[in-house]
C-alpha atoms as a printed R data frame, in Angstrom:
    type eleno elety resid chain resno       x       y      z
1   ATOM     1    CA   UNK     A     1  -7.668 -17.932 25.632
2   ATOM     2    CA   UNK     A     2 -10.541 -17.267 27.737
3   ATOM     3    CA   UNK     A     3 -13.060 -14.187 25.928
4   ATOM     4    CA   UNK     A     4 -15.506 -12.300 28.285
5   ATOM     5    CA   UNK     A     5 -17.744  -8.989 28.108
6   ATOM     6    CA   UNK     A     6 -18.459  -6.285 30.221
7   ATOM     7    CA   UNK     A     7 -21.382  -3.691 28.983
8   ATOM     8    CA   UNK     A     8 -20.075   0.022 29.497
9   ATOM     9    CA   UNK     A     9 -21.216   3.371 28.370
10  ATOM    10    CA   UNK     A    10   7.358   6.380 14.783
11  ATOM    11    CA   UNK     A    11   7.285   9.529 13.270
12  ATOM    12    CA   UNK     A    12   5.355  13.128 13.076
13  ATOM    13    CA   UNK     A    13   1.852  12.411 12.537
14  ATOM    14    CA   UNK     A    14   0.015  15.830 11.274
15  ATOM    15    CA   UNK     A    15   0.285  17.495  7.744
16  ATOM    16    CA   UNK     A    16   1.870  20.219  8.885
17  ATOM    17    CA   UNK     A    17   0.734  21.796  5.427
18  ATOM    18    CA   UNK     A    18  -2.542  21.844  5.627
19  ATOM    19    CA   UNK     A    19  -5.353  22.526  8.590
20  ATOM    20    CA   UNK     A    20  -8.054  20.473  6.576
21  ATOM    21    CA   UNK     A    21  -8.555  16.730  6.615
22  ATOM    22    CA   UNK     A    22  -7.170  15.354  3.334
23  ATOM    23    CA   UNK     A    23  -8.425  12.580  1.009
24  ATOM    24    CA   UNK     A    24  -7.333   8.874  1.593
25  ATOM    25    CA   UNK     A    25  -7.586   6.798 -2.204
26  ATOM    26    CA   UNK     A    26  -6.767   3.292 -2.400
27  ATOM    27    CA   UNK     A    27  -5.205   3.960 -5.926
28  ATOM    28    CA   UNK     A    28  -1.831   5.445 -4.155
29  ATOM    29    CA   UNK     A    29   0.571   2.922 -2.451
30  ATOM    30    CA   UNK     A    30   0.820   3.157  1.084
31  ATOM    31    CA   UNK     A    31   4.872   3.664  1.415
32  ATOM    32    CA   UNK     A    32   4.915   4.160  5.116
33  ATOM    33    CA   UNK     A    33   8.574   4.923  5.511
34  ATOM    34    CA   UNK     A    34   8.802   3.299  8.858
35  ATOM    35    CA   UNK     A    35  11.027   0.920 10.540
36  ATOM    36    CA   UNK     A    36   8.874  -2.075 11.044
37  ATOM    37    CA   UNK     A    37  10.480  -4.886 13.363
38  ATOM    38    CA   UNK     A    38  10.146  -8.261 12.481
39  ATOM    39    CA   UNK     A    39   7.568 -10.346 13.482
40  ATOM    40    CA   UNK     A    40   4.084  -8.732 14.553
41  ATOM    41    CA   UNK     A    41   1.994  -7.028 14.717
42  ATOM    42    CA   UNK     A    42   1.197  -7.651 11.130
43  ATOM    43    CA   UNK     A    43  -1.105  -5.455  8.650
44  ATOM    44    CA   UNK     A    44  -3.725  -8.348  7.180
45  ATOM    45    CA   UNK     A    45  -2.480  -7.416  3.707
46  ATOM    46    CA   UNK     A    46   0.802  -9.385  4.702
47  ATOM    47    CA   UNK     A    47   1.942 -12.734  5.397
48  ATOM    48    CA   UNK     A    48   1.415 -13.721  9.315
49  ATOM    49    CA   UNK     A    49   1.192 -16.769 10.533
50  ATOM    50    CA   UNK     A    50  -1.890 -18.415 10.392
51  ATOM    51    CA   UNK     A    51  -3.083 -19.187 14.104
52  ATOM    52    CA   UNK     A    52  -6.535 -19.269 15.998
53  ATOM    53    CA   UNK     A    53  -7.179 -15.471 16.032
54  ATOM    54    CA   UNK     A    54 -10.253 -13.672 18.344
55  ATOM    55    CA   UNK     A    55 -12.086 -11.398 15.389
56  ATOM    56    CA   UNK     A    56 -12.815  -8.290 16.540
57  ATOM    57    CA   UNK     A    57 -12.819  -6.147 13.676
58  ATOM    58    CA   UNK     A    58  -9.804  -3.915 13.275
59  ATOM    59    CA   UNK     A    59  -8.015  -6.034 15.803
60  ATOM    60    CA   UNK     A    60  -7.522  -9.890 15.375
61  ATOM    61    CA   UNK     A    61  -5.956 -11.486 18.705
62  ATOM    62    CA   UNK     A    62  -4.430 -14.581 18.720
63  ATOM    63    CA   UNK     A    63  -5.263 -17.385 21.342
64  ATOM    64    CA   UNK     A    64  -2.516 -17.650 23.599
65  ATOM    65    CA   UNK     A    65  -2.941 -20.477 27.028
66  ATOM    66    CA   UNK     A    66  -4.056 -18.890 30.390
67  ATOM    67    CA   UNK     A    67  -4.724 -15.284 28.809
68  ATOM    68    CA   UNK     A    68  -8.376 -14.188 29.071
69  ATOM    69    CA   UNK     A    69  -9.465 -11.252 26.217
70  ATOM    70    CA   UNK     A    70 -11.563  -8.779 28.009
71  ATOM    71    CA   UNK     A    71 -13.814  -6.191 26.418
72  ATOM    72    CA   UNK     A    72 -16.503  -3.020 27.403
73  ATOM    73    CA   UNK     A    73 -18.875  -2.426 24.761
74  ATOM    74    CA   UNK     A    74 -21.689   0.087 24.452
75  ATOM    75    CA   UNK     A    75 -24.946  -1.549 23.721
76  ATOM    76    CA   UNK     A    76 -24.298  -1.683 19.998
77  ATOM    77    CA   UNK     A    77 -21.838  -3.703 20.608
78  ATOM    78    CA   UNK     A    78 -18.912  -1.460 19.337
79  ATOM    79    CA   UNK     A    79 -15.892  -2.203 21.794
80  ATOM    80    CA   UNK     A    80 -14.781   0.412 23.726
81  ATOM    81    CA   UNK     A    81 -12.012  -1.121 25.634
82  ATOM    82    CA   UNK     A    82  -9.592  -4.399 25.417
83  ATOM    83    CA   UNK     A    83  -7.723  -5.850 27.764
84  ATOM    84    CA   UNK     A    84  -5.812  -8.878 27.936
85  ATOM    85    CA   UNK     A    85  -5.337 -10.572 31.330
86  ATOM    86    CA   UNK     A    86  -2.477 -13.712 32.297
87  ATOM    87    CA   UNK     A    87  -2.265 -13.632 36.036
88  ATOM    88    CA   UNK     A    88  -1.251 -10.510 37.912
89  ATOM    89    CA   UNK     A    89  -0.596  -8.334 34.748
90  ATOM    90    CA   UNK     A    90  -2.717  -6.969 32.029
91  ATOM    91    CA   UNK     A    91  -1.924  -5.724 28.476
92  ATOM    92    CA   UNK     A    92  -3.884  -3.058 26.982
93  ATOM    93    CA   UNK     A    93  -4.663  -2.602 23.478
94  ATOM    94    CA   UNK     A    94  -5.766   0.337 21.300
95  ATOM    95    CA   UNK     A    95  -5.259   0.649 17.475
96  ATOM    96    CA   UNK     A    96  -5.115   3.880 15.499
97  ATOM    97    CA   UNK     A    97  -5.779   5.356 12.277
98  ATOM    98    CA   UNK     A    98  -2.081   6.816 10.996
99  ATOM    99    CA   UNK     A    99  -0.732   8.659  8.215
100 ATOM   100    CA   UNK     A   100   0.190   6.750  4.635
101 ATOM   101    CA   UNK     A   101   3.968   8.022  4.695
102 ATOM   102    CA   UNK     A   102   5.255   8.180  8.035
103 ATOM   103    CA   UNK     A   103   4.165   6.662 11.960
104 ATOM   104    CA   UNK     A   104   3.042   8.559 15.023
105 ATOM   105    CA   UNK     A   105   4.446   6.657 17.797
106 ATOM   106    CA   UNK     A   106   7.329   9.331 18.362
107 ATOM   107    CA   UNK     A   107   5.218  11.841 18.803
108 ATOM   108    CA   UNK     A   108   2.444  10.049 20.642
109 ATOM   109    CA   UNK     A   109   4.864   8.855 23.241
110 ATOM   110    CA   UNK     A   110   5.867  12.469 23.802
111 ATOM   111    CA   UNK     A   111   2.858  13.510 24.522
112 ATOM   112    CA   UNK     A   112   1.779  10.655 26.880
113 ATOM   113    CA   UNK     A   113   4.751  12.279 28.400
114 ATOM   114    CA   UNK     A   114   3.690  15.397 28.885
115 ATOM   115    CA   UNK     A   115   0.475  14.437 30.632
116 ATOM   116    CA   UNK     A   116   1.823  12.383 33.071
117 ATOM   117    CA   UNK     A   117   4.534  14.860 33.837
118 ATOM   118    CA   UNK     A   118   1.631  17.370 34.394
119 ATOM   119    CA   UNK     A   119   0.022  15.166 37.105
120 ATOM   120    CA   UNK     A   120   4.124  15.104 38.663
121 ATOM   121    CA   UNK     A   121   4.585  11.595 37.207
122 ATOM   122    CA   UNK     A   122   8.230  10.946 35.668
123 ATOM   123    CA   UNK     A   123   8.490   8.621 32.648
124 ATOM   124    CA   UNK     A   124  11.192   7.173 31.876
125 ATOM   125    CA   UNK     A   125  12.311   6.061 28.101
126 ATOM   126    CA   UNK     A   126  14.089   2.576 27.389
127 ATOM   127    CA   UNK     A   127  14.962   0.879 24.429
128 ATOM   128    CA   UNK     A   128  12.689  -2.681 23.956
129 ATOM   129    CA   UNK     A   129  11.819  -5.055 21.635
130 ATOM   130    CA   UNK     A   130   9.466  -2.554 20.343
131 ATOM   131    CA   UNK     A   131  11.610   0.472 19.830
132 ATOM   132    CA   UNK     A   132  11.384   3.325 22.288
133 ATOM   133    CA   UNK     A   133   8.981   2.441 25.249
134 ATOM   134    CA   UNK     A   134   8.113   4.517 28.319
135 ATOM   135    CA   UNK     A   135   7.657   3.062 31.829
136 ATOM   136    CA   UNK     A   136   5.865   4.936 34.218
137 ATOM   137    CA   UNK     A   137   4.832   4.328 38.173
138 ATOM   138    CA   UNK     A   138   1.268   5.798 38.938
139 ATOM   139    CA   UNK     A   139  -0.682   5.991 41.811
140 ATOM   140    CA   UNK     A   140  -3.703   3.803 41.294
141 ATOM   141    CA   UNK     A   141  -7.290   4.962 43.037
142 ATOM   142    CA   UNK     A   142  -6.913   2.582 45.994
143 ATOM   143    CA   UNK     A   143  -3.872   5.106 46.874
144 ATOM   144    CA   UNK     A   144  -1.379   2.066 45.996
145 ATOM   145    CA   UNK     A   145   1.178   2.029 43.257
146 ATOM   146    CA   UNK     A   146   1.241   0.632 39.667
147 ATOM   147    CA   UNK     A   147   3.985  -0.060 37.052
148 ATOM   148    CA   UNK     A   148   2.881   0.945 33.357
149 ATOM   149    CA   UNK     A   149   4.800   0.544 30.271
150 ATOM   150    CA   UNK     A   150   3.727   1.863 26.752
151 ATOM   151    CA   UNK     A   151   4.798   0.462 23.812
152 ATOM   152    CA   UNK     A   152   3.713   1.290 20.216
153 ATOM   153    CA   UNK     A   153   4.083  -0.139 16.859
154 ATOM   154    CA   UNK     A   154   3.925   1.905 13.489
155 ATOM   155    CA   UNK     A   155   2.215  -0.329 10.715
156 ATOM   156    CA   UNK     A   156   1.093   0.852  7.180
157 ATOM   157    CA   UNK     A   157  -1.637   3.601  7.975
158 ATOM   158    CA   UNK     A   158  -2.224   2.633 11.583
159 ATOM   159    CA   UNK     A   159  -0.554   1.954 15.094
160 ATOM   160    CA   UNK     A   160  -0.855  -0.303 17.923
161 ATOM   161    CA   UNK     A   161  -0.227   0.654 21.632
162 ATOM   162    CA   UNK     A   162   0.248  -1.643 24.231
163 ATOM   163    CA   UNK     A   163   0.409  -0.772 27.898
164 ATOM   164    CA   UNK     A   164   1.709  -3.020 30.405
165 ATOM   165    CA   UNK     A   165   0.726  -3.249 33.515
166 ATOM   166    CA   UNK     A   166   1.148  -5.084 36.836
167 ATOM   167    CA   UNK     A   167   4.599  -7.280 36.536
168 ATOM   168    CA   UNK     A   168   4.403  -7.561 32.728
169 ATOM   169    CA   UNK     A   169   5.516  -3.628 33.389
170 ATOM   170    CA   UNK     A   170   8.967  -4.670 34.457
171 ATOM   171    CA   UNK     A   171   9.437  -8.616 34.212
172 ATOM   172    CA   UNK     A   172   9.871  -9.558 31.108
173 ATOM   173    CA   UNK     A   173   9.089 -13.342 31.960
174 ATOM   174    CA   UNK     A   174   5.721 -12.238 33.830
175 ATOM   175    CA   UNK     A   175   5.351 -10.706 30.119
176 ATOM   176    CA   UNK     A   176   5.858 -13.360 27.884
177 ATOM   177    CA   UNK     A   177   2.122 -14.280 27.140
178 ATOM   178    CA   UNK     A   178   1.073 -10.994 26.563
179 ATOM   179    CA   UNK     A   179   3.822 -10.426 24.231
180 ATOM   180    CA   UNK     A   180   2.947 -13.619 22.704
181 ATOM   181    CA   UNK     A   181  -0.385 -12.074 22.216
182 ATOM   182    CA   UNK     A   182   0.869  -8.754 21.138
183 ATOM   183    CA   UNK     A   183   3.139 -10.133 18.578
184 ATOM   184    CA   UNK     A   184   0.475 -12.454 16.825
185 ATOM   185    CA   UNK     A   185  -1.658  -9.167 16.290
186 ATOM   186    CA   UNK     A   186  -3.414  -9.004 12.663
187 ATOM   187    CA   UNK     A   187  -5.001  -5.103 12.164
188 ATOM   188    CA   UNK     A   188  -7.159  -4.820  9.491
189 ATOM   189    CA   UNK     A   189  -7.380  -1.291  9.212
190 ATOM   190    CA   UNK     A   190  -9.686  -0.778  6.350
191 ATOM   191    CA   UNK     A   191 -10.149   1.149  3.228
192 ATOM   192    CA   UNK     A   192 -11.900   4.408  4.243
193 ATOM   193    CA   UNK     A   193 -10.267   7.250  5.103
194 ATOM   194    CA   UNK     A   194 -10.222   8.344  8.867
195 ATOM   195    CA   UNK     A   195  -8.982  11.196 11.049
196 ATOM   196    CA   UNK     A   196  -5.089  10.471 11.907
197 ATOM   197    CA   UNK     A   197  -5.114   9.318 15.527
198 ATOM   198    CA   UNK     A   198  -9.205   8.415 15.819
199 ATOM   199    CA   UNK     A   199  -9.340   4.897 16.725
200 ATOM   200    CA   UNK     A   200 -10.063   2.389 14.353
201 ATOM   201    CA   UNK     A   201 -13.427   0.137 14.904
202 ATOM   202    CA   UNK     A   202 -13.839  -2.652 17.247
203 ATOM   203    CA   UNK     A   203 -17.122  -4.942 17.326
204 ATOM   204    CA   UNK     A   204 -17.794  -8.060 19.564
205 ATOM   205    CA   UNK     A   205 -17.250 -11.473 17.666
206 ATOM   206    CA   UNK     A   206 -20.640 -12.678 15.803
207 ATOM   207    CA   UNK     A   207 -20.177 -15.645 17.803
208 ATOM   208    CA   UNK     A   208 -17.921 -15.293 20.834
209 ATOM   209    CA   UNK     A   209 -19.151 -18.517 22.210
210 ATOM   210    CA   UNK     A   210 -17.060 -19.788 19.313
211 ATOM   211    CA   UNK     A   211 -14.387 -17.553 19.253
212 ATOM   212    CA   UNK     A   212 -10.381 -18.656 19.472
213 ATOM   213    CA   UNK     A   213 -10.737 -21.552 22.037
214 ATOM   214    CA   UNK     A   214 -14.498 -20.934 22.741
215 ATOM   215    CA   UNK     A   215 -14.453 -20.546 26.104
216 ATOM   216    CA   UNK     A   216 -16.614 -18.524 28.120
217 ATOM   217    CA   UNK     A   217 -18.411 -15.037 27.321
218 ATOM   218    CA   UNK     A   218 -19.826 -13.862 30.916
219 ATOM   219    CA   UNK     A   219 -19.362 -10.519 31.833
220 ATOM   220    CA   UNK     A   220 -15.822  -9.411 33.864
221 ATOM   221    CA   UNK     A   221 -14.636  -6.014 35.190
222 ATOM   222    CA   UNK     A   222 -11.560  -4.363 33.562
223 ATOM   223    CA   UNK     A   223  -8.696  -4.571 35.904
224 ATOM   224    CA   UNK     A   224  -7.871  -1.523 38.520
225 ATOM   225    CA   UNK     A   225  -5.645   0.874 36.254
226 ATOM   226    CA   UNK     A   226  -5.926  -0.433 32.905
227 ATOM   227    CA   UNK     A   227  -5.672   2.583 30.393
228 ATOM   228    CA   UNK     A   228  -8.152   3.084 27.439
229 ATOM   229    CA   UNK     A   229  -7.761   6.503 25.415
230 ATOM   230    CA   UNK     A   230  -6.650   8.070 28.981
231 ATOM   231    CA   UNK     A   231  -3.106   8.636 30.622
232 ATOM   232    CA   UNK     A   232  -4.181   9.498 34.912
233 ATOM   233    CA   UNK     A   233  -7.118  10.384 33.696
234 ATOM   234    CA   UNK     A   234  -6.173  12.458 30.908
235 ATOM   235    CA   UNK     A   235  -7.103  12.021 27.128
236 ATOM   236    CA   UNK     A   236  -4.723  10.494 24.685
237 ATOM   237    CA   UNK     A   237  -3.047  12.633 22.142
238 ATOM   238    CA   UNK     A   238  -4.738  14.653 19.736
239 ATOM   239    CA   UNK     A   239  -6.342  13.949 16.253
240 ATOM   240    CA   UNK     A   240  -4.833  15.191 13.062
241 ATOM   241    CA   UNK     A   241  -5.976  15.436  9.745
242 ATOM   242    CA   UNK     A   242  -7.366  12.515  7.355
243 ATOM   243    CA   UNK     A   243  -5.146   9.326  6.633
């Protein structure tokens, strides 16, 4: 694994009930009522398998051969974006606060849908190894074409997206790293109560010089089309109330 830096500026998920954030207390089990599948990503309260992992905070990524972790931070060093890179395709991450009793990823998805069908992109559903995915062909700014596909895990009180991109989109060989990376996940989502949907916190390493494999911390650019909190340049779906 290969970490550099770049400096840079389910289920239902709202209460329905209620148009006020609610309290989050650690003193009521978390029974998420979700389908989880087996294998990652993992909540850090369970068992995973313990393997060289890149710390950043919410979102511990295991070291995988040939695929290089890159971030945009502000200069506070919160991260901002993460993308993982193995050749010609690109996975990228986001994590998200969630309710305690049931996922969001049904209802994200549907709305990721509904923005790119507003900017006349179709997207198309298949079942994966990951439950219902979308895939998605979008014009990219150099006026060529990109394949995307979205794929999002419901955990207990959080969820994980992944978008593929490049031939990870469609080849599921090409995507075998990157799955390998996506699978290893460990979120740590913390004790505090957050928003439902606001992303959880990501910081740089302490010391990313020594970070999963060690190697190298220069600066790199995000690749051309990764997605981070937008959809064709639209924002993600909406927050709901506390979780």
């Amino acid at each position: 694994m290969i970490f550099s830096r770049g400096r840079g500026g389910g289920r239902h998920a709202r209460d329905e009930r209620s148009d006020q954030p609610t309290a989050d207390t650690q003193d009521i089990p978390a029974e998420t009522g979700v389908d989880r599948r087996r294998g990652g990503p993992y909540d850090s309260a369970e068992d995973f398998p313990d393997l060289p992992r890149l710390d950043l905070g919410s979102l511990q990524i295991p070291a995988v051969p040939d695929v290089e972790v890159r971030v945009q931070a502000n200069p506070d060093g919160v991260i901002q974006q993460v993308v993982l890179v193995h050749g010609e395709s690109a996975l990228q991450l986001g994590v998200f606060a969630a309710p305690r009793s049931e996922g969001i990823w049904d209802e994200w998805r549907e709305e990721i849908r509904t923005s790119l069908a507003a900017d006349g992109v179709v997207a198309e559903e298949n079942e994966g190894d990951y439950g219902t995915e979308l895939r998605a062909r979008v014009r990219t700014p150099d006026g060529g074409v990109a394949d995307l596909r979205f794929v999002g895990v419901d955990g207990p009180r959080w969820m994980v997206q992944g978008v593929f991109q490049g031939r990870a989109a469609s080849d599921p060989e090409a995507a075998r790293a990157l799955t390998g990376c996506l699978d290893g996940l460990v979120v740590d989502r913390g004790k505090e109560a957050k928003p439902v949907r606001e992303p959880l916190p990501l910081r740089l390493p302490r010391e990313p010089g020594n970070a999963a494999d060690g190697t190298a911390e220069a600066a790199a650019p995000v690749p051309d089309g990764a997605v981070n909190g937008t959809v064709s340049g639209r924002q993600t779906p909406r927050r709901g109330n506390s979780a």
